[in-house]
mmCIF file of N, CA and C in Angstrom:
data_model
loop_
_atom_site.group_PDB
_atom_site.id
_atom_site.type_symbol
_atom_site.label_atom_id
_atom_site.label_comp_id
_atom_site.label_asym_id
_atom_site.label_seq_id
_atom_site.Cartn_x
_atom_site.Cartn_y
_atom_site.Cartn_z
ATOM 1 N N MET X 1427 -22.652 12.015 -0.531
ATOM 2 C CA MET X 1427 -21.754 11.475 -1.656
ATOM 3 C C MET X 1427 -20.862 10.548 -1.023
ATOM 4 N N ASN X 1428 -20.892 9.206 -1.567
ATOM 5 C CA ASN X 1428 -20.013 8.394 -0.711
ATOM 6 C C ASN X 1428 -18.601 8.350 -1.508
ATOM 7 N N LEU X 1429 -17.599 8.311 -0.373
ATOM 8 C CA LEU X 1429 -16.334 8.086 -0.670
ATOM 9 C C LEU X 1429 -15.791 7.563 -2.160
ATOM 10 N N THR X 1430 -16.083 6.377 -2.407
ATOM 11 C CA THR X 1430 -16.053 6.110 -3.857
ATOM 12 C C THR X 1430 -16.247 6.754 -4.980
ATOM 13 N N LYS X 1431 -17.390 7.060 -4.787
ATOM 14 C CA LYS X 1431 -18.268 8.194 -5.915
ATOM 15 C C LYS X 1431 -17.135 9.208 -5.854
ATOM 16 N N GLU X 1432 -17.037 9.722 -5.045
ATOM 17 C CA GLU X 1432 -16.102 11.144 -4.939
ATOM 18 C C GLU X 1432 -14.672 10.787 -5.582
ATOM 19 N N MET X 1433 -14.158 9.748 -5.176
ATOM 20 C CA MET X 1433 -12.811 9.379 -5.451
ATOM 21 C C MET X 1433 -12.855 9.276 -6.855
ATOM 22 N N ARG X 1434 -13.887 8.762 -7.720
ATOM 23 C CA ARG X 1434 -13.761 8.401 -9.231
ATOM 24 C C ARG X 1434 -13.861 9.782 -9.427
ATOM 25 N N GLU X 1435 -14.753 10.512 -9.262
ATOM 26 C CA GLU X 1435 -14.907 12.017 -9.918
ATOM 27 C C GLU X 1435 -13.447 12.488 -9.823
ATOM 28 N N VAL X 1436 -12.725 12.501 -8.822
ATOM 29 C CA VAL X 1436 -11.552 13.494 -8.956
ATOM 30 C C VAL X 1436 -10.753 12.444 -9.884
ATOM 31 N N VAL X 1437 -10.567 11.304 -9.885
ATOM 32 C CA VAL X 1437 -9.467 10.468 -10.826
ATOM 33 C C VAL X 1437 -9.999 11.148 -12.602
ATOM 34 N N LEU X 1438 -11.285 10.953 -12.677
ATOM 35 C CA LEU X 1438 -11.749 11.515 -13.842
ATOM 36 C C LEU X 1438 -11.270 13.272 -14.198
ATOM 37 N N ALA X 1439 -11.525 13.578 -13.356
ATOM 38 C CA ALA X 1439 -11.054 15.234 -13.389
ATOM 39 C C ALA X 1439 -9.691 15.305 -13.483
ATOM 40 N N ASN X 1440 -8.599 14.876 -12.919
ATOM 41 C CA ASN X 1440 -7.533 14.494 -12.825
ATOM 42 C C ASN X 1440 -6.672 14.249 -14.520
ATOM 43 N N ARG X 1441 -7.378 13.325 -14.931
ATOM 44 C CA ARG X 1441 -7.414 12.579 -16.371
ATOM 45 C C ARG X 1441 -7.427 13.832 -17.240
ATOM 46 N N LYS X 1442 -8.612 14.420 -16.929
ATOM 47 C CA LYS X 1442 -8.991 14.988 -18.289
ATOM 48 C C LYS X 1442 -8.026 16.569 -18.067
ATOM 49 N N SER X 1443 -7.306 16.932 -16.947
ATOM 50 C CA SER X 1443 -6.600 18.046 -16.943
ATOM 51 C C SER X 1443 -5.367 18.038 -16.973
ATOM 52 N N HIS X 1444 -4.788 16.632 -16.454
ATOM 53 C CA HIS X 1444 -3.454 16.515 -16.600
ATOM 54 C C HIS X 1444 -2.643 15.241 -17.383
ATOM 55 N N MET X 1445 -3.575 14.248 -17.936
ATOM 56 C CA MET X 1445 -3.093 13.569 -18.512
ATOM 57 C C MET X 1445 -2.162 13.753 -19.682
ATOM 58 N N LYS X 1446 -2.285 14.342 -20.632
ATOM 59 C CA LYS X 1446 -1.243 14.782 -21.756
ATOM 60 C C LYS X 1446 -0.341 15.894 -21.065
ATOM 61 N N VAL X 1447 -0.371 16.584 -20.193
ATOM 62 C CA VAL X 1447 0.692 17.102 -20.102
ATOM 63 C C VAL X 1447 1.823 16.723 -18.883
ATOM 64 N N SER X 1448 1.225 15.626 -18.081
ATOM 65 C CA SER X 1448 2.080 15.385 -17.214
ATOM 66 C C SER X 1448 1.940 13.432 -16.869
ATOM 67 N N GLY X 1449 0.889 12.826 -17.460
ATOM 68 C CA GLY X 1449 0.866 11.761 -17.423
ATOM 69 C C GLY X 1449 -0.260 11.500 -16.409
ATOM 70 N N GLY X 1450 -1.153 12.284 -15.873
ATOM 71 C CA GLY X 1450 -2.253 12.039 -14.880
ATOM 72 C C GLY X 1450 -1.904 11.955 -13.761
ATOM 73 N N ARG X 1451 -0.668 12.375 -13.063
ATOM 74 C CA ARG X 1451 -0.792 12.168 -11.603
ATOM 75 C C ARG X 1451 -0.223 13.205 -10.783
ATOM 76 N N GLN X 1452 -1.000 14.224 -10.877
ATOM 77 C CA GLN X 1452 -0.607 15.600 -10.293
ATOM 78 C C GLN X 1452 -1.653 16.005 -9.368
ATOM 79 N N TRP X 1453 -1.609 15.067 -8.008
ATOM 80 C CA TRP X 1453 -2.557 15.263 -7.173
ATOM 81 C C TRP X 1453 -2.672 16.499 -6.104
ATOM 82 N N LYS X 1454 -3.491 17.140 -5.962
ATOM 83 C CA LYS X 1454 -3.233 18.456 -5.470
ATOM 84 C C LYS X 1454 -4.478 18.319 -4.402
ATOM 85 N N GLY X 1455 -4.598 19.187 -3.184
ATOM 86 C CA GLY X 1455 -5.625 19.658 -2.713
ATOM 87 C C GLY X 1455 -6.300 18.695 -1.862
ATOM 88 N N ARG X 1456 -7.652 18.876 -1.863
ATOM 89 C CA ARG X 1456 -8.843 17.958 -1.567
ATOM 90 C C ARG X 1456 -8.868 16.676 -2.369
ATOM 91 N N GLY X 1457 -8.268 16.954 -3.678
ATOM 92 C CA GLY X 1457 -8.269 15.694 -4.430
ATOM 93 C C GLY X 1457 -7.370 14.785 -3.848
ATOM 94 N N ARG X 1458 -6.366 14.910 -3.611
ATOM 95 C CA ARG X 1458 -4.955 14.329 -2.920
ATOM 96 C C ARG X 1458 -5.640 13.898 -1.549
ATOM 97 N N GLU X 1459 -6.029 14.723 -0.666
ATOM 98 C CA GLU X 1459 -6.583 14.017 0.451
ATOM 99 C C GLU X 1459 -7.618 12.783 0.254
ATOM 100 N N LEU X 1460 -8.770 13.262 -0.510
ATOM 101 C CA LEU X 1460 -9.776 12.431 -0.729
ATOM 102 C C LEU X 1460 -8.895 10.857 -1.354
ATOM 103 N N LEU X 1461 -8.320 11.011 -2.287
ATOM 104 C CA LEU X 1461 -7.587 9.735 -2.355
ATOM 105 C C LEU X 1461 -6.837 8.984 -1.605
ATOM 106 N N LEU X 1462 -6.068 9.684 -1.011
ATOM 107 C CA LEU X 1462 -5.197 9.271 0.661
ATOM 108 C C LEU X 1462 -6.278 8.428 1.071
ATOM 109 N N GLU X 1463 -7.303 9.091 1.851
ATOM 110 C CA GLU X 1463 -8.373 8.538 2.501
ATOM 111 C C GLU X 1463 -9.198 7.556 2.111
ATOM 112 N N ALA X 1464 -9.300 7.355 0.872
ATOM 113 C CA ALA X 1464 -9.990 6.223 0.206
ATOM 114 C C ALA X 1464 -9.087 5.249 0.207
ATOM 115 N N ASN X 1465 -7.753 5.319 -0.081
ATOM 116 C CA ASN X 1465 -6.885 4.201 -0.176
ATOM 117 C C ASN X 1465 -6.778 3.512 1.122
ATOM 118 N N MET X 1466 -6.614 4.485 2.059
ATOM 119 C CA MET X 1466 -6.377 3.613 3.787
ATOM 120 C C MET X 1466 -7.585 2.772 3.962
ATOM 121 N N VAL X 1467 -9.018 3.419 3.596
ATOM 122 C CA VAL X 1467 -10.143 2.761 4.078
ATOM 123 C C VAL X 1467 -9.979 1.282 3.052
ATOM 124 N N TYR X 1468 -9.844 1.267 1.769
ATOM 125 C CA TYR X 1468 -9.682 0.242 0.851
ATOM 126 C C TYR X 1468 -8.663 -0.599 1.116
ATOM 127 N N TRP X 1469 -7.678 -0.273 1.857
ATOM 128 C CA TRP X 1469 -6.266 -0.953 2.229
ATOM 129 C C TRP X 1469 -6.708 -1.846 3.479
ATOM 130 N N VAL X 1470 -7.616 -1.106 4.477
ATOM 131 C CA VAL X 1470 -7.399 -1.379 5.731
ATOM 132 C C VAL X 1470 -9.010 -2.755 5.487
ATOM 133 N N VAL X 1471 -9.877 -2.440 4.507
ATOM 134 C CA VAL X 1471 -11.061 -3.459 4.552
ATOM 135 C C VAL X 1471 -10.493 -4.447 3.915
ATOM 136 N N TRP X 1472 -9.722 -4.337 3.047
ATOM 137 C CA TRP X 1472 -8.866 -5.360 1.858
ATOM 138 C C TRP X 1472 -8.301 -6.401 2.919
ATOM 139 N N ASN X 1473 -7.083 -6.031 3.561
ATOM 140 C CA ASN X 1473 -6.423 -6.629 4.413
ATOM 141 C C ASN X 1473 -7.314 -7.444 5.627
ATOM 142 N N ARG X 1474 -8.344 -6.734 6.340
ATOM 143 C CA ARG X 1474 -9.094 -7.470 7.462
ATOM 144 C C ARG X 1474 -9.753 -8.381 6.877
ATOM 145 N N MET X 1475 -10.248 -8.253 5.564
ATOM 146 C CA MET X 1475 -11.049 -9.357 4.940
ATOM 147 C C MET X 1475 -10.097 -10.564 4.678
ATOM 148 N N ILE X 1476 -8.755 -10.625 3.756
ATOM 149 C CA ILE X 1476 -8.137 -11.302 3.330
ATOM 150 C C ILE X 1476 -7.205 -11.979 4.392
ATOM 151 N N ASP X 1477 -6.933 -11.395 5.860
ATOM 152 C CA ASP X 1477 -6.825 -11.876 7.399
ATOM 153 C C ASP X 1477 -7.381 -13.264 7.392
ATOM 154 N N ARG X 1478 -8.704 -12.994 7.257
ATOM 155 C CA ARG X 1478 -9.413 -14.339 7.738
ATOM 156 C C ARG X 1478 -9.203 -15.641 6.821
ATOM 157 N N VAL X 1479 -8.540 -15.488 5.854
ATOM 158 C CA VAL X 1479 -8.448 -16.802 4.667
ATOM 159 C C VAL X 1479 -7.064 -16.937 4.331
ATOM 160 N N ALA X 1480 -6.362 -15.661 4.980
ATOM 161 C CA ALA X 1480 -4.449 -15.905 4.224
ATOM 162 C C ALA X 1480 -3.895 -17.139 5.229
ATOM 163 N N ASP X 1481 -3.408 -17.842 4.776
ATOM 164 C CA ASP X 1481 -2.354 -18.634 5.130
ATOM 165 C C ASP X 1481 -0.984 -18.148 5.901
ATOM 166 N N ALA X 1482 -0.170 -17.237 5.244
ATOM 167 C CA ALA X 1482 0.762 -16.215 5.626
ATOM 168 C C ALA X 1482 0.757 -14.772 5.324
ATOM 169 N N ARG X 1483 1.679 -14.191 5.946
ATOM 170 C CA ARG X 1483 1.660 -12.504 5.161
ATOM 171 C C ARG X 1483 3.169 -12.411 5.523
ATOM 172 N N TYR X 1484 3.585 -11.461 4.379
ATOM 173 C CA TYR X 1484 4.954 -11.449 4.234
ATOM 174 C C TYR X 1484 5.086 -9.695 4.121
ATOM 175 N N GLN X 1485 6.008 -9.215 4.648
ATOM 176 C CA GLN X 1485 6.396 -7.838 4.674
ATOM 177 C C GLN X 1485 7.136 -7.843 3.159
ATOM 178 N N LEU X 1486 6.806 -7.306 2.262
ATOM 179 C CA LEU X 1486 7.432 -7.392 0.871
ATOM 180 C C LEU X 1486 8.884 -6.715 0.842
ATOM 181 N N GLU X 1487 8.811 -5.491 1.637
ATOM 182 C CA GLU X 1487 9.905 -4.452 1.836
ATOM 183 C C GLU X 1487 11.168 -5.249 2.279
ATOM 184 N N THR X 1488 10.928 -6.281 3.415
ATOM 185 C CA THR X 1488 12.098 -6.716 3.844
ATOM 186 C C THR X 1488 11.980 -8.350 3.513
ATOM 187 N N LEU X 1489 11.199 -8.675 2.349
ATOM 188 C CA LEU X 1489 11.315 -10.252 2.650
ATOM 189 C C LEU X 1489 12.700 -10.712 1.671
ATOM 190 N N ASP X 1490 13.204 -11.650 2.264
ATOM 191 C CA ASP X 1490 13.910 -12.416 1.955
ATOM 192 C C ASP X 1490 13.623 -13.970 1.030
ATOM 193 N N LEU X 1491 14.106 -13.749 -0.258
ATOM 194 C CA LEU X 1491 13.328 -14.638 -1.267
ATOM 195 C C LEU X 1491 13.498 -15.937 -0.897
ATOM 196 N N ARG X 1492 14.544 -16.490 -0.526
ATOM 197 C CA ARG X 1492 15.131 -17.799 -0.033
ATOM 198 C C ARG X 1492 14.124 -18.065 1.223
ATOM 199 N N VAL X 1493 13.930 -17.413 2.259
ATOM 200 C CA VAL X 1493 12.808 -17.876 3.333
ATOM 201 C C VAL X 1493 11.343 -18.124 2.672
ATOM 202 N N LEU X 1494 11.029 -16.733 1.703
ATOM 203 C CA LEU X 1494 9.512 -17.307 1.050
ATOM 204 C C LEU X 1494 9.872 -18.929 0.474
ATOM 205 N N CYS X 1495 10.824 -18.821 -0.445
ATOM 206 C CA CYS X 1495 11.082 -20.129 -1.140
ATOM 207 C C CYS X 1495 10.864 -21.482 -0.116
ATOM 208 N N GLU X 1496 11.787 -21.363 0.750
ATOM 209 C CA GLU X 1496 11.596 -22.611 1.807
ATOM 210 C C GLU X 1496 10.229 -22.936 2.672
ATOM 211 N N GLU X 1497 9.430 -21.595 3.236
ATOM 212 C CA GLU X 1497 8.306 -21.565 4.001
ATOM 213 C C GLU X 1497 7.144 -21.647 3.370
ATOM 214 N N GLU X 1498 7.202 -21.498 1.978
ATOM 215 C CA GLU X 1498 5.920 -21.934 1.098
ATOM 216 C C GLU X 1498 6.160 -23.125 0.034
ATOM 217 N N LYS X 1499 7.392 -23.843 0.382
ATOM 218 C CA LYS X 1499 7.705 -24.982 -0.283
ATOM 219 C C LYS X 1499 7.952 -24.912 -1.723
ATOM 220 N N LEU X 1500 8.224 -23.785 -2.573
ATOM 221 C CA LEU X 1500 8.512 -23.011 -3.965
ATOM 222 C C LEU X 1500 9.651 -24.006 -4.474
ATOM 223 N N GLY X 1501 10.197 -24.855 -3.591
ATOM 224 C CA GLY X 1501 11.498 -25.422 -4.701
ATOM 225 C C GLY X 1501 12.088 -26.366 -3.372
ATOM 226 N N SER X 1502 12.816 -27.283 -3.677
ATOM 227 C CA SER X 1502 13.510 -28.242 -2.721
ATOM 228 C C SER X 1502 14.391 -27.067 -1.728
ATOM 229 N N ARG X 1503 14.845 -27.781 -0.577
ATOM 230 C CA ARG X 1503 15.676 -27.050 0.261
ATOM 231 C C ARG X 1503 17.061 -26.378 -0.692
ATOM 232 N N LYS X 1504 17.639 -27.290 -1.341
ATOM 233 C CA LYS X 1504 18.704 -26.882 -2.082
ATOM 234 C C LYS X 1504 18.633 -25.833 -3.195
ATOM 235 N N GLU X 1505 17.207 -25.755 -3.716
ATOM 236 C CA GLU X 1505 17.347 -24.865 -4.991
ATOM 237 C C GLU X 1505 16.911 -23.617 -4.022
ATOM 238 N N CYS X 1506 16.168 -23.424 -3.119
ATOM 239 C CA CYS X 1506 15.790 -22.479 -2.298
ATOM 240 C C CYS X 1506 16.981 -21.937 -1.807
ATOM 241 N N GLN X 1507 17.951 -22.604 -1.332
ATOM 242 C CA GLN X 1507 19.377 -21.558 -0.913
ATOM 243 C C GLN X 1507 20.030 -21.014 -1.873
ATOM 244 N N ARG X 1508 19.841 -21.637 -3.041
ATOM 245 C CA ARG X 1508 20.743 -20.915 -4.071
ATOM 246 C C ARG X 1508 20.789 -19.277 -3.831
ATOM 247 N N PRO X 1509 21.835 -18.829 -4.486
ATOM 248 C CA PRO X 1509 21.940 -17.362 -4.129
ATOM 249 C C PRO X 1509 20.722 -16.273 -5.108
ATOM 250 N N MET X 1510 20.180 -15.660 -4.367
ATOM 251 C CA MET X 1510 19.221 -14.448 -5.266
ATOM 252 C C MET X 1510 19.185 -13.627 -4.912
ATOM 253 N N ASP X 1511 19.500 -12.524 -5.678
ATOM 254 C CA ASP X 1511 19.709 -10.918 -5.428
ATOM 255 C C ASP X 1511 18.163 -10.255 -5.986
ATOM 256 N N ASN X 1512 17.891 -10.087 -4.439
ATOM 257 C CA ASN X 1512 16.461 -9.265 -4.335
ATOM 258 C C ASN X 1512 16.374 -8.173 -5.349
ATOM 259 N N ALA X 1513 17.767 -7.550 -5.224
ATOM 260 C CA ALA X 1513 17.543 -6.342 -6.208
ATOM 261 C C ALA X 1513 17.460 -6.476 -7.760
ATOM 262 N N ASN X 1514 17.504 -7.932 -7.808
ATOM 263 C CA ASN X 1514 17.419 -8.053 -9.507
ATOM 264 C C ASN X 1514 15.828 -8.655 -9.789
ATOM 265 N N VAL X 1515 15.286 -8.653 -8.809
ATOM 266 C CA VAL X 1515 13.827 -9.021 -9.005
ATOM 267 C C VAL X 1515 13.096 -7.858 -9.512
ATOM 268 N N ASN X 1516 12.371 -8.433 -10.570
ATOM 269 C CA ASN X 1516 11.368 -7.244 -11.361
ATOM 270 C C ASN X 1516 10.453 -6.525 -10.464
ATOM 271 N N ARG X 1517 10.241 -5.502 -10.582
ATOM 272 C CA ARG X 1517 9.529 -4.560 -9.916
ATOM 273 C C ARG X 1517 8.484 -3.352 -10.735
ATOM 274 N N VAL X 1518 7.583 -3.322 -10.083
ATOM 275 C CA VAL X 1518 6.373 -2.812 -11.104
ATOM 276 C C VAL X 1518 6.327 -1.034 -10.297
ATOM 277 N N SER X 1519 6.295 -0.164 -11.004
ATOM 278 C CA SER X 1519 5.539 1.257 -10.898
ATOM 279 C C SER X 1519 4.738 1.424 -11.413
ATOM 280 N N HIS X 1520 4.024 2.109 -10.752
ATOM 281 C CA HIS X 1520 2.474 2.956 -11.195
ATOM 282 C C HIS X 1520 2.843 4.419 -11.811
ATOM 283 N N GLY X 1521 4.144 4.869 -11.686
ATOM 284 C CA GLY X 1521 4.250 6.102 -12.191
ATOM 285 C C GLY X 1521 4.152 7.335 -11.018
ATOM 286 N N GLY X 1522 4.241 8.433 -11.079
ATOM 287 C CA GLY X 1522 4.232 9.146 -9.702
ATOM 288 C C GLY X 1522 5.207 9.797 -9.431
ATOM 289 N N SER X 1523 5.431 10.791 -8.639
ATOM 290 C CA SER X 1523 6.646 11.208 -8.259
ATOM 291 C C SER X 1523 7.302 10.279 -6.477
ATOM 292 N N GLY X 1524 6.431 9.629 -6.159
ATOM 293 C CA GLY X 1524 6.976 8.940 -4.621
ATOM 294 C C GLY X 1524 6.460 9.869 -3.546
ATOM 295 N N ASP X 1525 5.434 10.475 -3.574
ATOM 296 C CA ASP X 1525 4.821 11.324 -2.802
ATOM 297 C C ASP X 1525 4.898 10.772 -1.249
ATOM 298 N N SER X 1526 5.450 11.808 -0.573
ATOM 299 C CA SER X 1526 5.686 11.413 1.089
ATOM 300 C C SER X 1526 4.791 12.019 1.496
ATOM 301 N N ILE X 1527 4.192 11.505 2.638
ATOM 302 C CA ILE X 1527 3.226 12.059 3.961
ATOM 303 C C ILE X 1527 3.290 11.474 5.260
ATOM 304 N N THR X 1528 3.365 11.958 6.101
ATOM 305 C CA THR X 1528 3.558 11.709 7.503
ATOM 306 C C THR X 1528 2.255 11.169 8.187
ATOM 307 N N TRP X 1529 2.266 10.532 8.970
ATOM 308 C CA TRP X 1529 1.133 10.055 10.076
ATOM 309 C C TRP X 1529 0.444 11.267 10.459
ATOM 310 N N SER X 1530 1.016 12.451 10.782
ATOM 311 C CA SER X 1530 0.377 13.641 11.260
ATOM 312 C C SER X 1530 -0.609 14.571 10.101
ATOM 313 N N GLU X 1531 0.239 14.519 9.023
ATOM 314 C CA GLU X 1531 -0.333 14.917 8.088
ATOM 315 C C GLU X 1531 -1.706 14.259 7.815
ATOM 316 N N LEU X 1532 -1.841 12.861 7.569
ATOM 317 C CA LEU X 1532 -2.741 12.241 7.297
ATOM 318 C C LEU X 1532 -4.125 12.339 8.237
ATOM 319 N N GLU X 1533 -3.927 11.988 9.689
ATOM 320 C CA GLU X 1533 -4.571 12.760 10.480
ATOM 321 C C GLU X 1533 -5.264 13.923 10.767
ATOM 322 N N ALA X 1534 -4.950 14.872 10.106
ATOM 323 C CA ALA X 1534 -5.265 16.432 9.952
ATOM 324 C C ALA X 1534 -6.646 16.456 9.243
ATOM 325 N N PHE X 1535 -6.843 15.477 8.194
ATOM 326 C CA PHE X 1535 -7.719 15.598 7.179
ATOM 327 C C PHE X 1535 -8.650 14.143 7.170
ATOM 328 N N ALA X 1536 -7.848 13.072 7.922
ATOM 329 C CA ALA X 1536 -8.745 11.944 7.718
ATOM 330 C C ALA X 1536 -8.444 11.393 9.232
ATOM 331 N N PRO X 1537 -8.895 11.779 10.225
ATOM 332 C CA PRO X 1537 -8.459 10.802 11.631
ATOM 333 C C PRO X 1537 -8.759 9.635 11.790
ATOM 334 N N HIS X 1538 -10.328 9.247 11.688
ATOM 335 C CA HIS X 1538 -10.473 7.865 11.375
ATOM 336 C C HIS X 1538 -9.961 6.958 10.628
ATOM 337 N N ALA X 1539 -9.450 7.186 9.539
ATOM 338 C CA ALA X 1539 -9.101 6.470 8.519
ATOM 339 C C ALA X 1539 -7.678 6.133 9.198
ATOM 340 N N THR X 1540 -7.101 7.208 9.195
ATOM 341 C CA THR X 1540 -5.773 6.984 9.711
ATOM 342 C C THR X 1540 -5.756 6.296 10.987
ATOM 343 N N ARG X 1541 -6.369 6.270 11.882
ATOM 344 C CA ARG X 1541 -6.074 5.649 13.213
ATOM 345 C C ARG X 1541 -6.261 3.890 12.759
ATOM 346 N N SER X 1542 -7.254 3.638 11.683
ATOM 347 C CA SER X 1542 -7.596 2.516 11.197
ATOM 348 C C SER X 1542 -6.141 1.820 10.825
ATOM 349 N N THR X 1543 -5.767 2.718 9.718
ATOM 350 C CA THR X 1543 -4.376 2.334 8.986
ATOM 351 C C THR X 1543 -3.212 2.070 9.870
ATOM 352 N N LYS X 1544 -2.825 3.097 10.590
ATOM 353 C CA LYS X 1544 -2.060 2.831 12.028
ATOM 354 C C LYS X 1544 -1.829 1.640 12.329
ATOM 355 N N ARG X 1545 -3.246 1.166 13.181
ATOM 356 C CA ARG X 1545 -3.539 0.279 13.744
ATOM 357 C C ARG X 1545 -3.062 -0.963 13.149
ATOM 358 N N LEU X 1546 -3.531 -0.963 12.040
ATOM 359 C CA LEU X 1546 -3.095 -2.406 11.328
ATOM 360 C C LEU X 1546 -1.932 -2.089 10.848
ATOM 361 N N ALA X 1547 -1.399 -1.137 10.349
ATOM 362 C CA ALA X 1547 0.276 -1.157 10.044
ATOM 363 C C ALA X 1547 1.278 -1.465 11.279
ATOM 364 N N LEU X 1548 0.640 -1.414 12.301
ATOM 365 C CA LEU X 1548 1.591 -1.458 13.525
ATOM 366 C C LEU X 1548 1.642 -3.181 13.503
ATOM 367 N N GLU X 1549 0.187 -3.660 13.412
ATOM 368 C CA GLU X 1549 -0.045 -4.961 13.831
ATOM 369 C C GLU X 1549 0.635 -6.040 13.042
ATOM 370 N N TYR X 1550 0.844 -5.273 11.739
ATOM 371 C CA TYR X 1550 1.734 -6.146 10.474
ATOM 372 C C TYR X 1550 3.324 -5.813 10.622
ATOM 373 N N GLY X 1551 3.746 -5.194 11.688
ATOM 374 C CA GLY X 1551 5.184 -4.991 11.849
ATOM 375 C C GLY X 1551 5.560 -3.569 11.482
ATOM 376 N N TYR X 1552 4.895 -2.613 10.880
ATOM 377 C CA TYR X 1552 5.612 -1.631 10.357
ATOM 378 C C TYR X 1552 5.817 -0.613 11.599
ATOM 379 N N SER X 1553 6.682 0.367 11.598
ATOM 380 C CA SER X 1553 6.728 1.572 12.456
ATOM 381 C C SER X 1553 6.014 2.642 12.400
ATOM 382 N N ASP X 1554 5.476 3.443 13.422
ATOM 383 C CA ASP X 1554 4.969 4.208 13.568
ATOM 384 C C ASP X 1554 5.497 5.633 13.581
ATOM 385 N N SER X 1555 6.721 5.610 13.300
ATOM 386 C CA SER X 1555 7.775 6.787 13.481
ATOM 387 C C SER X 1555 7.770 7.697 12.162
ATOM 388 N N GLU X 1556 7.478 8.635 12.602
ATOM 389 C CA GLU X 1556 7.572 9.827 11.318
ATOM 390 C C GLU X 1556 8.473 9.882 10.311
ATOM 391 N N GLU X 1557 9.699 9.275 10.699
ATOM 392 C CA GLU X 1557 10.889 9.127 10.219
ATOM 393 C C GLU X 1557 10.923 8.177 9.273
ATOM 394 N N ASP X 1558 10.293 7.185 9.370
ATOM 395 C CA ASP X 1558 10.521 6.072 8.490
ATOM 396 C C ASP X 1558 9.736 5.726 7.528
#
């Protein structure tokens, strides 16, 4: 069975059993592992593909909106230097409980996907520390 098909089955089964009780985001056991593995594969494939055509890449977690404004010429220098409070930028959440997982945990059930994801994350300037 391929990864996409397996992942879809896990998502649909989870919806059926948990949606009314908890919003549908109770991922456990092999279902959780399958979703994590599939999302690592999709993240690496998408980013490798988009790297070929991207003009720039930004780490959203550390992005200064004034720098983005200037670099991408989204306004005049004066407009871009206006005070901007990153804390007041609208953010979107898909729910869930903010699941935490380490590289070691990922490596235990999806070694190949984890190595590819970690390699790309390091390339993009993220840390490989288990504490981050």
